[in-house]
Amino acid sequence: FRLFESTSGEGRKVMVLGEMLELGEGTDEALSVAGGAAADIAPEALFLFGASLGPLETAAREAGYSGFLRSYTDMERLKDALEGYLEPGDLVLLKGSRGSALERLDEVFERVGTG
């Protein structure tokens, strides 16, 4: 997250976070830490993908994140939302387990012209 925070560009910063399935017993705690870190970075938008990210969303809100935040469990709805939100030049961070298969979003980024 910190590299993303220090990266500059002309567009907005957008985070797309998928489930982190390999964390095991510490999942909720790790998601809470990630939510707090996301809030500290304060991207213009935070898109969450997966049913298990409630602790991340809660932690981000409790840490003061007040930007655009939406959660999705359906990939097609996430694609539609991103396509409607993103603008050319936006910088997007993708983070999630292989099981989240966030590479399925590549076509959206190509159409929109994000980095």
PDB file of C-alpha atoms in Angstrom:
ATOM      1  CA  PHE A   1       0.000   0.000   0.000  1.00  0.00           C
ATOM      2  CA  ARG A   2       2.805   2.414   0.838  1.00  0.00           C
ATOM      3  CA  LEU A   3       4.295   2.283  -2.671  1.00  0.00           C
ATOM      4  CA  PHE A   4       0.874   3.134  -4.075  1.00  0.00           C
ATOM      5  CA  GLU A   5       0.603   6.019  -1.609  1.00  0.00           C
ATOM      6  CA  SER A   6       3.918   7.488  -2.756  1.00  0.00           C
ATOM      7  CA  THR A   7       3.194   7.106  -6.470  1.00  0.00           C
ATOM      8  CA  SER A   8       2.087  10.278  -8.194  1.00  0.00           C
ATOM      9  CA  GLY A   9       0.203  10.826 -11.381  1.00  0.00           C
ATOM     10  CA  GLU A  10      -2.312  13.056 -13.062  1.00  0.00           C
ATOM     11  CA  GLY A  11      -5.376  10.948 -12.286  1.00  0.00           C
ATOM     12  CA  ARG A  12      -7.161   9.855  -9.162  1.00  0.00           C
ATOM     13  CA  LYS A  13      -5.971   7.011  -6.964  1.00  0.00           C
ATOM     14  CA  VAL A  14      -8.348   4.058  -6.837  1.00  0.00           C
ATOM     15  CA  MET A  15      -7.920   0.837  -4.868  1.00  0.00           C
ATOM     16  CA  VAL A  16      -9.580  -2.420  -5.900  1.00  0.00           C
ATOM     17  CA  LEU A  17      -9.164  -4.985  -3.142  1.00  0.00           C
ATOM     18  CA  GLY A  18     -10.210  -8.609  -3.504  1.00  0.00           C
ATOM     19  CA  GLU A  19     -10.474 -11.366  -0.968  1.00  0.00           C
ATOM     20  CA  MET A  20      -7.270 -12.496   0.694  1.00  0.00           C
ATOM     21  CA  LEU A  21      -8.041 -16.165   0.963  1.00  0.00           C
ATOM     22  CA  GLU A  22      -4.651 -17.469   2.066  1.00  0.00           C
ATOM     23  CA  LEU A  23      -4.573 -15.688   5.429  1.00  0.00           C
ATOM     24  CA  GLY A  24      -6.225 -18.474   7.445  1.00  0.00           C
ATOM     25  CA  GLU A  25      -7.042 -17.886  11.109  1.00  0.00           C
ATOM     26  CA  GLY A  26      -5.736 -14.325  11.103  1.00  0.00           C
ATOM     27  CA  THR A  27      -7.911 -13.196   8.226  1.00  0.00           C
ATOM     28  CA  ASP A  28     -10.216 -10.823  10.092  1.00  0.00           C
ATOM     29  CA  GLU A  29      -7.330  -9.174  11.928  1.00  0.00           C
ATOM     30  CA  ALA A  30      -5.304  -8.783   8.723  1.00  0.00           C
ATOM     31  CA  LEU A  31      -8.323  -7.341   6.927  1.00  0.00           C
ATOM     32  CA  SER A  32      -8.811  -4.839   9.740  1.00  0.00           C
ATOM     33  CA  VAL A  33      -5.183  -3.749   9.437  1.00  0.00           C
ATOM     34  CA  ALA A  34      -5.592  -3.434   5.652  1.00  0.00           C
ATOM     35  CA  GLY A  35      -8.728  -1.352   6.103  1.00  0.00           C
ATOM     36  CA  GLY A  36      -6.915   1.032   8.424  1.00  0.00           C
ATOM     37  CA  ALA A  37      -4.000   1.284   6.005  1.00  0.00           C
ATOM     38  CA  ALA A  38      -6.361   1.989   3.104  1.00  0.00           C
ATOM     39  CA  ALA A  39      -8.008   4.751   5.128  1.00  0.00           C
ATOM     40  CA  ASP A  40      -4.586   6.281   5.880  1.00  0.00           C
ATOM     41  CA  ILE A  41      -3.766   6.387   2.170  1.00  0.00           C
ATOM     42  CA  ALA A  42      -7.205   7.913   1.444  1.00  0.00           C
ATOM     43  CA  PRO A  43      -7.659   6.969  -2.203  1.00  0.00           C
ATOM     44  CA  GLU A  44     -10.490   8.727  -4.009  1.00  0.00           C
ATOM     45  CA  ALA A  45     -12.280   5.380  -4.276  1.00  0.00           C
ATOM     46  CA  LEU A  46     -12.115   1.971  -2.677  1.00  0.00           C
ATOM     47  CA  PHE A  47     -13.795  -0.952  -4.453  1.00  0.00           C
ATOM     48  CA  LEU A  48     -14.015  -4.239  -2.549  1.00  0.00           C
ATOM     49  CA  PHE A  49     -14.600  -7.597  -4.214  1.00  0.00           C
ATOM     50  CA  GLY A  50     -15.642 -10.619  -2.205  1.00  0.00           C
ATOM     51  CA  ALA A  51     -17.986 -11.719   0.545  1.00  0.00           C
ATOM     52  CA  SER A  52     -15.351 -11.840   3.305  1.00  0.00           C
ATOM     53  CA  LEU A  53     -14.193  -8.207   3.243  1.00  0.00           C
ATOM     54  CA  GLY A  54     -16.597  -6.862   5.869  1.00  0.00           C
ATOM     55  CA  PRO A  55     -13.823  -6.403   8.466  1.00  0.00           C
ATOM     56  CA  LEU A  56     -11.796  -4.377   5.953  1.00  0.00           C
ATOM     57  CA  GLU A  57     -14.735  -2.116   5.130  1.00  0.00           C
ATOM     58  CA  THR A  58     -15.586  -1.642   8.808  1.00  0.00           C
ATOM     59  CA  ALA A  59     -11.993  -0.831   9.735  1.00  0.00           C
ATOM     60  CA  ALA A  60     -11.650   1.666   6.876  1.00  0.00           C
ATOM     61  CA  ARG A  61     -14.792   3.499   7.961  1.00  0.00           C
ATOM     62  CA  GLU A  62     -13.791   3.424  11.646  1.00  0.00           C
ATOM     63  CA  ALA A  63     -10.369   4.840  10.700  1.00  0.00           C
ATOM     64  CA  GLY A  64     -12.101   7.801   9.078  1.00  0.00           C
ATOM     65  CA  TYR A  65     -12.263   6.852   5.413  1.00  0.00           C
ATOM     66  CA  SER A  66     -14.972   9.011   3.882  1.00  0.00           C
ATOM     67  CA  GLY A  67     -14.274   8.527   0.185  1.00  0.00           C
ATOM     68  CA  PHE A  68     -16.234   6.514  -2.337  1.00  0.00           C
ATOM     69  CA  LEU A  69     -16.465   2.931  -1.034  1.00  0.00           C
ATOM     70  CA  ARG A  70     -18.471   0.103  -2.602  1.00  0.00           C
ATOM     71  CA  SER A  71     -18.476  -3.676  -2.086  1.00  0.00           C
ATOM     72  CA  TYR A  72     -19.265  -6.280  -4.729  1.00  0.00           C
ATOM     73  CA  THR A  73     -19.569 -10.052  -4.841  1.00  0.00           C
ATOM     74  CA  ASP A  74     -20.396 -10.249  -8.555  1.00  0.00           C
ATOM     75  CA  MET A  75     -17.548  -9.644 -11.022  1.00  0.00           C
ATOM     76  CA  GLU A  76     -19.802  -8.274 -13.752  1.00  0.00           C
ATOM     77  CA  ARG A  77     -21.266  -5.693 -11.396  1.00  0.00           C
ATOM     78  CA  LEU A  78     -17.775  -4.708 -10.297  1.00  0.00           C
ATOM     79  CA  LYS A  79     -16.708  -4.335 -13.925  1.00  0.00           C
ATOM     80  CA  ASP A  80     -19.737  -2.150 -14.672  1.00  0.00           C
ATOM     81  CA  ALA A  81     -19.103  -0.017 -11.595  1.00  0.00           C
ATOM     82  CA  LEU A  82     -15.442   0.492 -12.433  1.00  0.00           C
ATOM     83  CA  GLU A  83     -16.195   1.288 -16.046  1.00  0.00           C
ATOM     84  CA  GLY A  84     -18.676   3.927 -14.912  1.00  0.00           C
ATOM     85  CA  TYR A  85     -16.328   5.396 -12.305  1.00  0.00           C
ATOM     86  CA  LEU A  86     -12.834   5.313 -13.789  1.00  0.00           C
ATOM     87  CA  GLU A  87     -11.413   8.026 -16.005  1.00  0.00           C
ATOM     88  CA  PRO A  88      -8.386   7.946 -18.309  1.00  0.00           C
ATOM     89  CA  GLY A  89      -5.196   8.442 -16.314  1.00  0.00           C
ATOM     90  CA  ASP A  90      -6.535   7.133 -12.998  1.00  0.00           C
ATOM     91  CA  LEU A  91      -4.002   5.063 -11.066  1.00  0.00           C
ATOM     92  CA  VAL A  92      -5.469   1.754  -9.892  1.00  0.00           C
ATOM     93  CA  LEU A  93      -4.035  -0.596  -7.283  1.00  0.00           C
ATOM     94  CA  LEU A  94      -5.241  -4.206  -7.468  1.00  0.00           C
ATOM     95  CA  LYS A  95      -4.673  -6.483  -4.482  1.00  0.00           C
ATOM     96  CA  GLY A  96      -6.233  -9.836  -3.755  1.00  0.00           C
ATOM     97  CA  SER A  97      -5.678 -13.556  -3.713  1.00  0.00           C
ATOM     98  CA  ARG A  98      -5.248 -15.549  -6.876  1.00  0.00           C
ATOM     99  CA  GLY A  99      -8.725 -16.895  -6.088  1.00  0.00           C
ATOM    100  CA  SER A 100     -10.153 -13.410  -6.602  1.00  0.00           C
ATOM    101  CA  ALA A 101      -8.840 -13.456 -10.187  1.00  0.00           C
ATOM    102  CA  LEU A 102      -8.734  -9.680 -10.419  1.00  0.00           C
ATOM    103  CA  GLU A 103      -7.004  -9.961 -13.787  1.00  0.00           C
ATOM    104  CA  ARG A 104     -10.541 -10.277 -15.156  1.00  0.00           C
ATOM    105  CA  LEU A 105     -10.664  -6.498 -14.769  1.00  0.00           C
ATOM    106  CA  ASP A 106      -7.891  -5.924 -17.331  1.00  0.00           C
ATOM    107  CA  GLU A 107     -10.400  -5.390 -20.134  1.00  0.00           C
ATOM    108  CA  VAL A 108     -12.038  -2.566 -18.164  1.00  0.00           C
ATOM    109  CA  PHE A 109      -8.711  -0.836 -17.576  1.00  0.00           C
ATOM    110  CA  GLU A 110      -7.798  -1.131 -21.257  1.00  0.00           C
ATOM    111  CA  ARG A 111     -11.118   0.364 -22.369  1.00  0.00           C
ATOM    112  CA  VAL A 112     -10.942   3.226 -19.880  1.00  0.00           C
ATOM    113  CA  GLY A 113      -7.212   3.956 -20.243  1.00  0.00           C
ATOM    114  CA  THR A 114      -6.134   3.704 -16.616  1.00  0.00           C
ATOM    115  CA  GLY A 115      -2.680   2.911 -15.264  1.00  0.00           C
TER     116      GLY A 115
END
